[in-house]
Coordinates of C-alpha atoms and ligand atoms in Angstrom, one line a residue:
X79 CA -29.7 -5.9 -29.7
X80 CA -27.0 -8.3 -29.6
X81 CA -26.5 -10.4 -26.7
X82 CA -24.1 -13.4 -27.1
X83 CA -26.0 -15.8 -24.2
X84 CA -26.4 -19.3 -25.6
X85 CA -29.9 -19.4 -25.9
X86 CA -31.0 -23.2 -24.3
X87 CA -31.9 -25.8 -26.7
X88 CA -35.5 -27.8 -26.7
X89 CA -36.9 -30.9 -28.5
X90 CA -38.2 -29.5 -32.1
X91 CA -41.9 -30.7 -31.4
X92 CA -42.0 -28.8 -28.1
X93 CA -44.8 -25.9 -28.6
X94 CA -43.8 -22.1 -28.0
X95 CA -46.5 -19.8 -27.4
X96 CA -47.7 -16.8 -25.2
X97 CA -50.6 -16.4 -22.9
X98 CA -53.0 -13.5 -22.5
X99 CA -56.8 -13.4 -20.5
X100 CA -59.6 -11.4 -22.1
X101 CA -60.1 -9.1 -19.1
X102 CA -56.7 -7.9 -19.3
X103 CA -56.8 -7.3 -23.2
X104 CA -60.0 -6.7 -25.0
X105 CA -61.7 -3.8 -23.7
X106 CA -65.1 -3.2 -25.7
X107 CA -66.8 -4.3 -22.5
X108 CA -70.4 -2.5 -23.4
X109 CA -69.9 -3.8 -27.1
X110 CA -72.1 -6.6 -29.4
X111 CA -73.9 -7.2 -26.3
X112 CA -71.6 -8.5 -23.3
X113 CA -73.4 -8.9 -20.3
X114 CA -71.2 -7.5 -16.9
X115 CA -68.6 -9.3 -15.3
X116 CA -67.7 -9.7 -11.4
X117 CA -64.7 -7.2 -12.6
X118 CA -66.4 -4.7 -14.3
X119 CA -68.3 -4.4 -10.5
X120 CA -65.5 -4.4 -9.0
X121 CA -63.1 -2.1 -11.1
X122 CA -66.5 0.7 -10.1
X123 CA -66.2 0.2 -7.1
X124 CA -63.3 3.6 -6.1
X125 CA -59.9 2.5 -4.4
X126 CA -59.9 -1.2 -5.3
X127 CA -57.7 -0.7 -8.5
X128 CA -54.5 1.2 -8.2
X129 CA -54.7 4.3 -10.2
X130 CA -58.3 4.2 -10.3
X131 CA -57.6 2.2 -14.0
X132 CA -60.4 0.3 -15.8
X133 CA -60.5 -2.1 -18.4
X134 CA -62.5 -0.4 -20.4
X135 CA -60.1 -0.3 -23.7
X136 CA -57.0 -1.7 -22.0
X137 CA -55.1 -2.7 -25.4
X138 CA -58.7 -2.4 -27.2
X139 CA -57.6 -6.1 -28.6
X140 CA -61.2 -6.7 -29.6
X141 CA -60.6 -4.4 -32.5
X142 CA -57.6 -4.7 -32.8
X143 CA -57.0 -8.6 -32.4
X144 CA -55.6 -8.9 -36.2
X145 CA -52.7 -6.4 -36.0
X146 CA -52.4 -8.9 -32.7
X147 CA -52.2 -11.9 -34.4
X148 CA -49.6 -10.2 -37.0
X149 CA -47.4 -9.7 -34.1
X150 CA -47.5 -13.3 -32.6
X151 CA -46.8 -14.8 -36.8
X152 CA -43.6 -12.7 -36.8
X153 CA -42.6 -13.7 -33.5
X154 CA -42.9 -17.6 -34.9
X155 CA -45.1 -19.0 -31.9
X156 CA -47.0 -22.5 -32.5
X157 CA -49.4 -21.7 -29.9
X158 CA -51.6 -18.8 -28.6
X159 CA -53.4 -19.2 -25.3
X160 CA -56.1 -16.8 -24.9
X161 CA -59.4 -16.8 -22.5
X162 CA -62.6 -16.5 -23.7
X163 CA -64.9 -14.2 -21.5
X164 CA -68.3 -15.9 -20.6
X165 CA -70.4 -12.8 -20.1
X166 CA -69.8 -12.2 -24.2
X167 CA -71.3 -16.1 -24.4
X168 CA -73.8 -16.0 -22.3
X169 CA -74.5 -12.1 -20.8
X170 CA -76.3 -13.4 -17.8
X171 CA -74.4 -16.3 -17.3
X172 CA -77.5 -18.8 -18.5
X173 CA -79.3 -19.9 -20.9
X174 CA -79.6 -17.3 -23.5
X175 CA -76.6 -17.3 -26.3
X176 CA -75.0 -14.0 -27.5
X177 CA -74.1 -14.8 -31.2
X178 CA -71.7 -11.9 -31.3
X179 CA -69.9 -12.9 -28.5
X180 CA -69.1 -16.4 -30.3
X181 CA -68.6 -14.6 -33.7
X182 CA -65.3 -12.6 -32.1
X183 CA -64.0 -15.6 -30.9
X184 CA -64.7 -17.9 -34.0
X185 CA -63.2 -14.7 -35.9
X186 CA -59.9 -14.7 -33.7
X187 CA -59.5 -18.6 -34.2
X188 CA -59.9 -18.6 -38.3
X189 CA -57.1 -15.7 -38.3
X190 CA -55.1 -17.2 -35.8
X191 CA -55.4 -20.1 -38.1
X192 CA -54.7 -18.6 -41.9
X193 CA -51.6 -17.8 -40.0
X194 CA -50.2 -21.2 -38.7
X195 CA -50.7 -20.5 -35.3
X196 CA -53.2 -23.1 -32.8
X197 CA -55.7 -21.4 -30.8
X198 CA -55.7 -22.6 -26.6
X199 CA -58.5 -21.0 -25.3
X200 CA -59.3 -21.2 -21.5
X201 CA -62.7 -20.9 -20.3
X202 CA -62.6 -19.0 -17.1
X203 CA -59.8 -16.5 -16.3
X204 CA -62.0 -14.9 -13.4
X205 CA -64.2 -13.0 -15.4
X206 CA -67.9 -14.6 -13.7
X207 CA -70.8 -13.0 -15.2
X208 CA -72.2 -10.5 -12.7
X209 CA -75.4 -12.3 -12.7
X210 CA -74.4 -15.3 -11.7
X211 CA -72.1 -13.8 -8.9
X212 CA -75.6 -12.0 -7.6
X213 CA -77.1 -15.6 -7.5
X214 CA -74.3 -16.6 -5.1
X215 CA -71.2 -17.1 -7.7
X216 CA -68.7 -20.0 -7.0
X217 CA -70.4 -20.5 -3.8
X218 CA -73.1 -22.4 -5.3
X219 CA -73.2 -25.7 -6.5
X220 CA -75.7 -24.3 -9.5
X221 CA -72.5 -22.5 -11.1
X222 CA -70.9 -25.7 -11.8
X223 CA -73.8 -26.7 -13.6
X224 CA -73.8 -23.5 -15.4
X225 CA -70.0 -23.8 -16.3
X226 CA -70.4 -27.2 -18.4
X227 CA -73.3 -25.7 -20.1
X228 CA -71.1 -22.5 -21.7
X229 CA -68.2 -24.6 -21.8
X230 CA -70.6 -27.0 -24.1
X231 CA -71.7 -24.0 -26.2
X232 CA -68.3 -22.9 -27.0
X233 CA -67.0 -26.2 -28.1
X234 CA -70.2 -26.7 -30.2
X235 CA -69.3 -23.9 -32.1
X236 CA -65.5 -23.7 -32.1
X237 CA -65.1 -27.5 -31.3
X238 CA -64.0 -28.0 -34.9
X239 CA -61.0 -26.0 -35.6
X240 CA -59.7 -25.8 -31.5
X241 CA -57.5 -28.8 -30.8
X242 CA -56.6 -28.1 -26.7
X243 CA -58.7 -26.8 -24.1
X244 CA -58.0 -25.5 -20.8
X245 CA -61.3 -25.2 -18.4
X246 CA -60.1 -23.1 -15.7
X247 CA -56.8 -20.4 -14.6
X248 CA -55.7 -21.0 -11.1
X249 CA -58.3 -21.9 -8.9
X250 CA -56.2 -20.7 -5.9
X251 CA -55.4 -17.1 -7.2
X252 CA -59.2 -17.0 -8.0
X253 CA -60.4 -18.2 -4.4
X254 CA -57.6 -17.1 -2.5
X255 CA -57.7 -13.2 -4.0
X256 CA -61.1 -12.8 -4.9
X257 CA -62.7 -14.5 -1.9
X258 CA -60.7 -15.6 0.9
X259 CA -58.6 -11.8 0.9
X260 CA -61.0 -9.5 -1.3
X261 CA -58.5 -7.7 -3.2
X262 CA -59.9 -9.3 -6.7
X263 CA -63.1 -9.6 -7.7
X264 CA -66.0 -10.4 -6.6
X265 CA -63.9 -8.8 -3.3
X266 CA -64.9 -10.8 -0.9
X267 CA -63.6 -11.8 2.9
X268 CA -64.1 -14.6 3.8
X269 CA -60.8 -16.3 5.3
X270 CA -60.9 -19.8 5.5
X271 CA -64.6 -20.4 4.6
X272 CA -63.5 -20.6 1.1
X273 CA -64.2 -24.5 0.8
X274 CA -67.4 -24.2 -1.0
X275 CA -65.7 -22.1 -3.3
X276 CA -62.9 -24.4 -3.9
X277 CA -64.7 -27.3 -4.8
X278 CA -67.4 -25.7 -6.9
X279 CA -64.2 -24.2 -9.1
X280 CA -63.2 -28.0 -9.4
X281 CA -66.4 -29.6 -9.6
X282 CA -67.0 -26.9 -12.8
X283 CA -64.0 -28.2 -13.9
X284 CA -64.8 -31.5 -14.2
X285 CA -68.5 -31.3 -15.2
X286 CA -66.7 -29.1 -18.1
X287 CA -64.5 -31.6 -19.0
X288 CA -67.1 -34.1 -19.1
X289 CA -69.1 -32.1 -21.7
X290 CA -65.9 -31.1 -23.9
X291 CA -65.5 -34.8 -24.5
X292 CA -69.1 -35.4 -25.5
X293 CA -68.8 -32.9 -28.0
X294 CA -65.3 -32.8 -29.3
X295 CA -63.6 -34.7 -31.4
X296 CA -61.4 -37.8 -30.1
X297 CA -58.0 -35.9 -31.0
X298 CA -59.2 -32.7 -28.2
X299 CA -56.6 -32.1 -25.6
X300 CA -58.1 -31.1 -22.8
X301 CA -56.4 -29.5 -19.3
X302 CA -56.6 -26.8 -16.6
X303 CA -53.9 -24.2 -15.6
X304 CA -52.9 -24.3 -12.0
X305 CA -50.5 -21.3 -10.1
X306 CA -48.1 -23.3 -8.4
X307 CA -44.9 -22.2 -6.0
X308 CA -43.4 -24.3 -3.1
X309 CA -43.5 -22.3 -0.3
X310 CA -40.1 -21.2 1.6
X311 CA -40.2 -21.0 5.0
X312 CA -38.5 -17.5 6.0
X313 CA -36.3 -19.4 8.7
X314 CA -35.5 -22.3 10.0
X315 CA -38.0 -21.9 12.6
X316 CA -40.5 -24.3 13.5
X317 CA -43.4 -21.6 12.9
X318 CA -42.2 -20.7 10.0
X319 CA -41.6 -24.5 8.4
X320 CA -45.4 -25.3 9.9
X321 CA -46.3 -21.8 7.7
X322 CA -44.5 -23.1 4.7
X323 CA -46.3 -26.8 4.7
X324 CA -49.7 -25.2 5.9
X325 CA -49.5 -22.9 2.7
X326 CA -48.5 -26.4 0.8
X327 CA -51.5 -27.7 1.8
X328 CA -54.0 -25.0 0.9
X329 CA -52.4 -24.0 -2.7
X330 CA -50.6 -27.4 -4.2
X331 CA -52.9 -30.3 -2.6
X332 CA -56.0 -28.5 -2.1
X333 CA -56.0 -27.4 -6.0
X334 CA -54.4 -30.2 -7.5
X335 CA -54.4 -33.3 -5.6
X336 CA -58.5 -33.7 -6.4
X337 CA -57.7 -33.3 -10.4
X338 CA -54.7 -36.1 -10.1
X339 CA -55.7 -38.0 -7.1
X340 CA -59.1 -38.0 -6.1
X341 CA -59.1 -36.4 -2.7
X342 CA -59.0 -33.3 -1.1
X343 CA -55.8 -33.1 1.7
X344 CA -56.6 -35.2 5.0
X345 CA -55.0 -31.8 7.0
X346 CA -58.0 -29.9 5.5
X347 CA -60.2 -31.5 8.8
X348 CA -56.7 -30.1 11.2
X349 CA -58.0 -26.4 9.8
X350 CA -61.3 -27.3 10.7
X351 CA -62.6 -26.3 7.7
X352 CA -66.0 -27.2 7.0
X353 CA -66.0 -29.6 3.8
X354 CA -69.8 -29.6 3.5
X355 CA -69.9 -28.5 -0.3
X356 CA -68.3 -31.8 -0.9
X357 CA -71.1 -34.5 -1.8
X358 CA -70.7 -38.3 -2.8
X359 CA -70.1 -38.8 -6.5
X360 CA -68.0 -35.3 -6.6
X361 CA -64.6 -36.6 -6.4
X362 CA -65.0 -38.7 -9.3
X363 CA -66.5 -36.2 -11.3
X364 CA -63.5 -34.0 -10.5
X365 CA -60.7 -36.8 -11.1
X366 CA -61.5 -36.4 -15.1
X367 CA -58.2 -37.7 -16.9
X368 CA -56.4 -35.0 -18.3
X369 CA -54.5 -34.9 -21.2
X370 CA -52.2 -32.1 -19.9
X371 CA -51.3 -30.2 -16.6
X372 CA -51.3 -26.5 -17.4
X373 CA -48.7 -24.8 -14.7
X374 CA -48.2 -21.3 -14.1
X375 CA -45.0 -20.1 -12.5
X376 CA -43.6 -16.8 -11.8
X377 CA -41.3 -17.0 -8.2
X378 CA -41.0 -19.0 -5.0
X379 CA -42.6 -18.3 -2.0
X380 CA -41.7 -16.9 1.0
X381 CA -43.7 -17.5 4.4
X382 CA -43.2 -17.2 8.0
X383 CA -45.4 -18.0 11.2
X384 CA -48.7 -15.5 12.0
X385 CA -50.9 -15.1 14.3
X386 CA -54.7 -15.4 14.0
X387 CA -57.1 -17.7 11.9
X388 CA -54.2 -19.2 10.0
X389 CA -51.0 -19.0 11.2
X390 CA -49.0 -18.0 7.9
X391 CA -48.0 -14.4 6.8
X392 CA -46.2 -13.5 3.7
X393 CA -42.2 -12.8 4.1
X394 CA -40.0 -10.6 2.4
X395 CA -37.6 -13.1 0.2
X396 CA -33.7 -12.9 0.9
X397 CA -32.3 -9.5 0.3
X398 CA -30.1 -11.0 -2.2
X399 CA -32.4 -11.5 -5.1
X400 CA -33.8 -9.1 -7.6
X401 CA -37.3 -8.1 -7.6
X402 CA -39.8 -7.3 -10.2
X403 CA -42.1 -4.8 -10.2
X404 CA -44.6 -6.9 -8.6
X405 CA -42.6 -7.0 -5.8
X406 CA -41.2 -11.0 -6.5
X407 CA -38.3 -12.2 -6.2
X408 CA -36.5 -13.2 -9.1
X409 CA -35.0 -17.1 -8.9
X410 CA -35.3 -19.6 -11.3
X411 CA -34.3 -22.3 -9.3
X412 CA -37.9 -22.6 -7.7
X413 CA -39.1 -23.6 -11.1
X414 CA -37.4 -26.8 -11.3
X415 CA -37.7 -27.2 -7.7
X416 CA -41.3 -27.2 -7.8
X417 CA -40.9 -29.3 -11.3
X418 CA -39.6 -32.2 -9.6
X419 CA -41.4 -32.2 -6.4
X420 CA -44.4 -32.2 -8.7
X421 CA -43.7 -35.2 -10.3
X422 CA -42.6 -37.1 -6.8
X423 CA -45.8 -36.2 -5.7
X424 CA -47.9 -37.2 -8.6
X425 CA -45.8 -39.9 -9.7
X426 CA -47.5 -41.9 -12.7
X427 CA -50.5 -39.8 -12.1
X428 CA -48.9 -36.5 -13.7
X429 CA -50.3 -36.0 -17.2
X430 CA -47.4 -34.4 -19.6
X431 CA -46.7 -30.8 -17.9
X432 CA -47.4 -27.4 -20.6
X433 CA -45.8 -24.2 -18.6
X434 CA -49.0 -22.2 -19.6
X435 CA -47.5 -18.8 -18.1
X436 CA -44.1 -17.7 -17.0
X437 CA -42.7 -14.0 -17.1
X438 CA -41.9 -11.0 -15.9
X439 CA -43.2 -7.3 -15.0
X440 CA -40.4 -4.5 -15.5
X441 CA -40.5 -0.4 -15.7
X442 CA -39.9 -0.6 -19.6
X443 CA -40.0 2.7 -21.1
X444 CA -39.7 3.5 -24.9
X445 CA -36.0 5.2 -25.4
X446 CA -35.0 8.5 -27.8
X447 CA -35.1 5.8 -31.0
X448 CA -38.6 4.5 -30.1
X449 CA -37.3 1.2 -28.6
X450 CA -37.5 -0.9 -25.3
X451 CA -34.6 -2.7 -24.4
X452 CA -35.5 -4.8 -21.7
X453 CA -32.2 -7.3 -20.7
X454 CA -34.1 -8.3 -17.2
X455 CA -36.5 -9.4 -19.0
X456 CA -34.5 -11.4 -21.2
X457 CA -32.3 -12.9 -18.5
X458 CA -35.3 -13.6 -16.5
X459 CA -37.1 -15.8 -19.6
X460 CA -33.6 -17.3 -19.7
X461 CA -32.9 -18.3 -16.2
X462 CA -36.6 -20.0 -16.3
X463 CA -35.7 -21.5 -19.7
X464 CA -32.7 -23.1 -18.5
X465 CA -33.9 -24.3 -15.2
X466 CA -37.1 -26.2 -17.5
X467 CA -34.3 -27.9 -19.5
X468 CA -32.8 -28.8 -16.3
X469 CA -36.3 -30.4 -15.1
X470 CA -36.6 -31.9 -18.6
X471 CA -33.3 -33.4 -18.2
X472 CA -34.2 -34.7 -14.7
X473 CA -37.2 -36.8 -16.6
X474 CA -40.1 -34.3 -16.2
X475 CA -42.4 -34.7 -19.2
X476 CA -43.1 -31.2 -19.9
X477 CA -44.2 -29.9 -24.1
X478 CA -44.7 -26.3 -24.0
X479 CA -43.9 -23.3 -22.6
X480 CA -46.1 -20.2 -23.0
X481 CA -45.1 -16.6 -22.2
X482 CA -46.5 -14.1 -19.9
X483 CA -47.3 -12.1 -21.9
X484 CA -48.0 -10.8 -25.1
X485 CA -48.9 -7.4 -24.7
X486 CA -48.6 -4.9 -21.6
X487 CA -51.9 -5.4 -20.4
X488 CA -54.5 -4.5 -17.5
X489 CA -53.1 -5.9 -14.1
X490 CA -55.7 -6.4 -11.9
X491 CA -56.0 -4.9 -9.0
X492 CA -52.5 -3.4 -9.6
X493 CA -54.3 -1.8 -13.2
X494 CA -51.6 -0.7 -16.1
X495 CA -48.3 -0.3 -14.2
X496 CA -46.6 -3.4 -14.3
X497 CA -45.5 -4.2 -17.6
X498 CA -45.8 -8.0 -18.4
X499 CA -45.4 -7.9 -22.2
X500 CA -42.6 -9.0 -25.0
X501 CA -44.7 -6.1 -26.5
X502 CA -44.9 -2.8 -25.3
X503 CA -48.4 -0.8 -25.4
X504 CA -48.7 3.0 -24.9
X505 CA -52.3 3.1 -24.0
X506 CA -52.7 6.9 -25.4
X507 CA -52.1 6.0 -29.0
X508 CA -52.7 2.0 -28.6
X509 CA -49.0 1.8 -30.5
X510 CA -47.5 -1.6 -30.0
X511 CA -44.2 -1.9 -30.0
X512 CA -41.8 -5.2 -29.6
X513 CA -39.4 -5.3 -27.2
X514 CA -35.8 -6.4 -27.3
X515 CA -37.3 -9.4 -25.5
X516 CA -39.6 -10.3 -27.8
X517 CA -36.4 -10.2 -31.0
X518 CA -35.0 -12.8 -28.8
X519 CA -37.9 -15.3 -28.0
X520 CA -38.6 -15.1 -31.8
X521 CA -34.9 -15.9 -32.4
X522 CA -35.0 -18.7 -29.5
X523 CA -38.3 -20.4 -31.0
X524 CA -36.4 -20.2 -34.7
X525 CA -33.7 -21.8 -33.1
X526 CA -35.4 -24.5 -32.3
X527 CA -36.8 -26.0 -34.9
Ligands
LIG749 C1 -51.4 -14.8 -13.1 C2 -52.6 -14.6 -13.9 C3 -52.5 -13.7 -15.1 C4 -51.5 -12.5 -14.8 C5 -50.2 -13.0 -14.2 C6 -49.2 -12.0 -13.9 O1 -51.7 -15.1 -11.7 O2 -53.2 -15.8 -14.3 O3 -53.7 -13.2 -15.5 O4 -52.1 -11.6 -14.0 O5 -50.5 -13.7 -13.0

């Protein structure tokens, strides 16, 4: 591949990595005794996952996580984010301990390691135990509880060779999909009586952070990812402005402002939603410092007025801009955007920012010679890149940036089709294959050092 664009330049301590979940990777879901996740319900369950996919093998990473970490040592990364999944901790969610379930991940870390890479594990990326879900999931204050208490069993045993920590990935995805809208797990409905939800998500976070300290050393960096997008209104329309701040309120401040401020949004009441989760005591325990603020961003927003419950319905973004094959609109100038208005809002209260996902699904095929040239891919990566430095320049603290993603991996709801990874996976054979894409994010990270 040549490709003469300048590739932007970054300070040489700033950490390059990629991200992946352990849904979306692993497979081996009935192996060395995992208990059942919310997803593994919910993939059974016929028409919820395009394709009728399951995760069953998806890129079968639980066998085949060395040949993995190969891939990320010749692609030069400082940093791997991963998810550990809490049903292969604790199968029902409690109490009991599943030593196998450790042993993968202490396994993944020490290789990880011997190669000079530093493990980031999150705790939850939406993969509940089923058990726990049948007791009433994030609904119930009990599952915070539960949350510090696996969180506390992991860093017991990898608490010595993990330096960062991230508790939770994207409370509002995780609320807003999987309970509010029901197209990801656990699939519920349940609109705007999501508050309970909400708050337990951030309470766990907080308890969790609370028992990382106590057991980790001093150095541990400890954060939380957050999905975050400022909303566009469609027009200039007074509907679809009020749409645009409404969905301000219940993404940014409702997920956010209780980590760095203390306090849920005062508009909260205007919704009339019923903050009765929230006890006294609870916004303290949420309010943990935080040694980082994980962000994930993919595209801006796009909202105009609705009728019903709450007014706001998703817009198509101007005709002018590229889409991915998710559908989103491709422009980088949201990300510094929502850089910037992040640190007005937050002001001195803004830990120092890691980008722990960014990237791009495209129909990447494998040409005559066996390769995947992916430019879209590349331009997209570089348009973000570029708009980061520009944030960076502007005086936004910000010391990482992680890919989305390694691999090609299981979607979600949308299953295999959209192709997230610098690496391409034919799920027939499990042959990985780097892209053009990932030949230039090795030759960017070489770059700057
Ligand atoms: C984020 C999720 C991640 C992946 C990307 C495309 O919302 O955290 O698991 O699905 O979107």
């Amino acid at each position: 591949m040549s490709e003469p664009i300048p590739l932007p330049r970054f300070p040489p301590d700033f950490l390059w990595g990629v991200s992946t979940s352990a849904y979306q990777i692993e497979g081996a879901l009935q192996e060395d005794g995992r208990g059942r996740s919310v997803w593994d319900t919910f993939c059974d369950e016929p028409g919820r996952i395009a394709g009728g996919d399951t995760a069953e093998t998806a890129c079968d990473h639980y066998r085949r996580y060395p040949e993995d970490v190969a891939l990320m040592a010749g692609l030069g990364i400082d940093v791997y984010r991963f998810s550990i999944a809490w049903p292969r901790i604790q199968p029902l969610g409690r109490g009991a301990i599943n030593s196998k379930g450790l042993d993968f991940y202490s396994r993944l870390v020490d290789t990880l390691l011997a190669k000079g890479i530093s493990p980031v594990p999150t705790l939850f990326h939406w993969d509940l135990p089923q058990a726990l879900q049948d007791a009433g999931g994030w609904f119930k204050r009990d599952t915070a509880d539960r949350f510090a208490e696996y969180a506390r069993v992991v860093a017991e045993h990898l608490g010595d060779r993990v330096p960062r920590w991230i508790t939770h990935n994207e409370t509002f995805e995780h609320t807003a999909l999987g309970h509010a809208l029901g197209t990801h797990a656990p699939g519920l409905q349940r609109g705007l009586n999501i508050f309970a939800v909400v708050h337990h998500l951030l309470l766990s976070h907080g308890k969790a952070v609370q028992a990382l300290r106590a057991t980790l050393p001093a150095s541990a960096q400890i954060g939380i990812a957050q999905s975050m997008s400022r909303a566009r209104p469609a027009s200039g329309r007074i509907k679809d402005r009020l749409a645009a701040y409404l969905l301000e309120i219940l993404h940014l401040r409702m997920h956010t402002d209780p980590l760095l401020l203390g306090r849920y949004p005062r508009a909260l009441r205007l919704l009339g939603i019923d903050t009765s989760a929230l006890i006294a005591g609870d916004m303290q325990t949420i309010a943990q410092p935080l040694d980082f603020l994980g962000i994930n961003f993919y595209n801006p927003q796009y909202v105009r007025g609705g009728r019903g419950e709450l007014p706001i319905e998703e817009a198509e973004p101007p005709a002018h801009f590229e889409r991915t094959a998710m559908g989103w609109p491709v422009d980088a100038s949201g990300f510094d955007a929502l850089l910037l208005h992040v640190r007005k809002r937050y002001g001195s209260k803004l830990p120092p920012i890691v980008i722990t996902e960014n990237g791009a699904a495209f129909p990447d095929t494998l040409d005559a010679q066996g390769r995947v040239d992916d430019p879209r891919r590349i331009a997209y990566l570089h348009e973000h890149l570029q708009a980061l430095r520009r944030a960076m320049d502007a005086g936004v603290d910000v010391r990482g940036y992680f890919v989305w993603s390694l691999l090609d991996n299981f979607e979600w709801a949308e299953g295999f089709r959209p192709r997230f990874g610098l690496v391409h996976v034919d799920y027939a054979t499990q042959k990985r294959t780097p892209k053009a894409s990932f030949d230039w994010y090795r030759r960017l990270i070489a770059a700057s050092r």
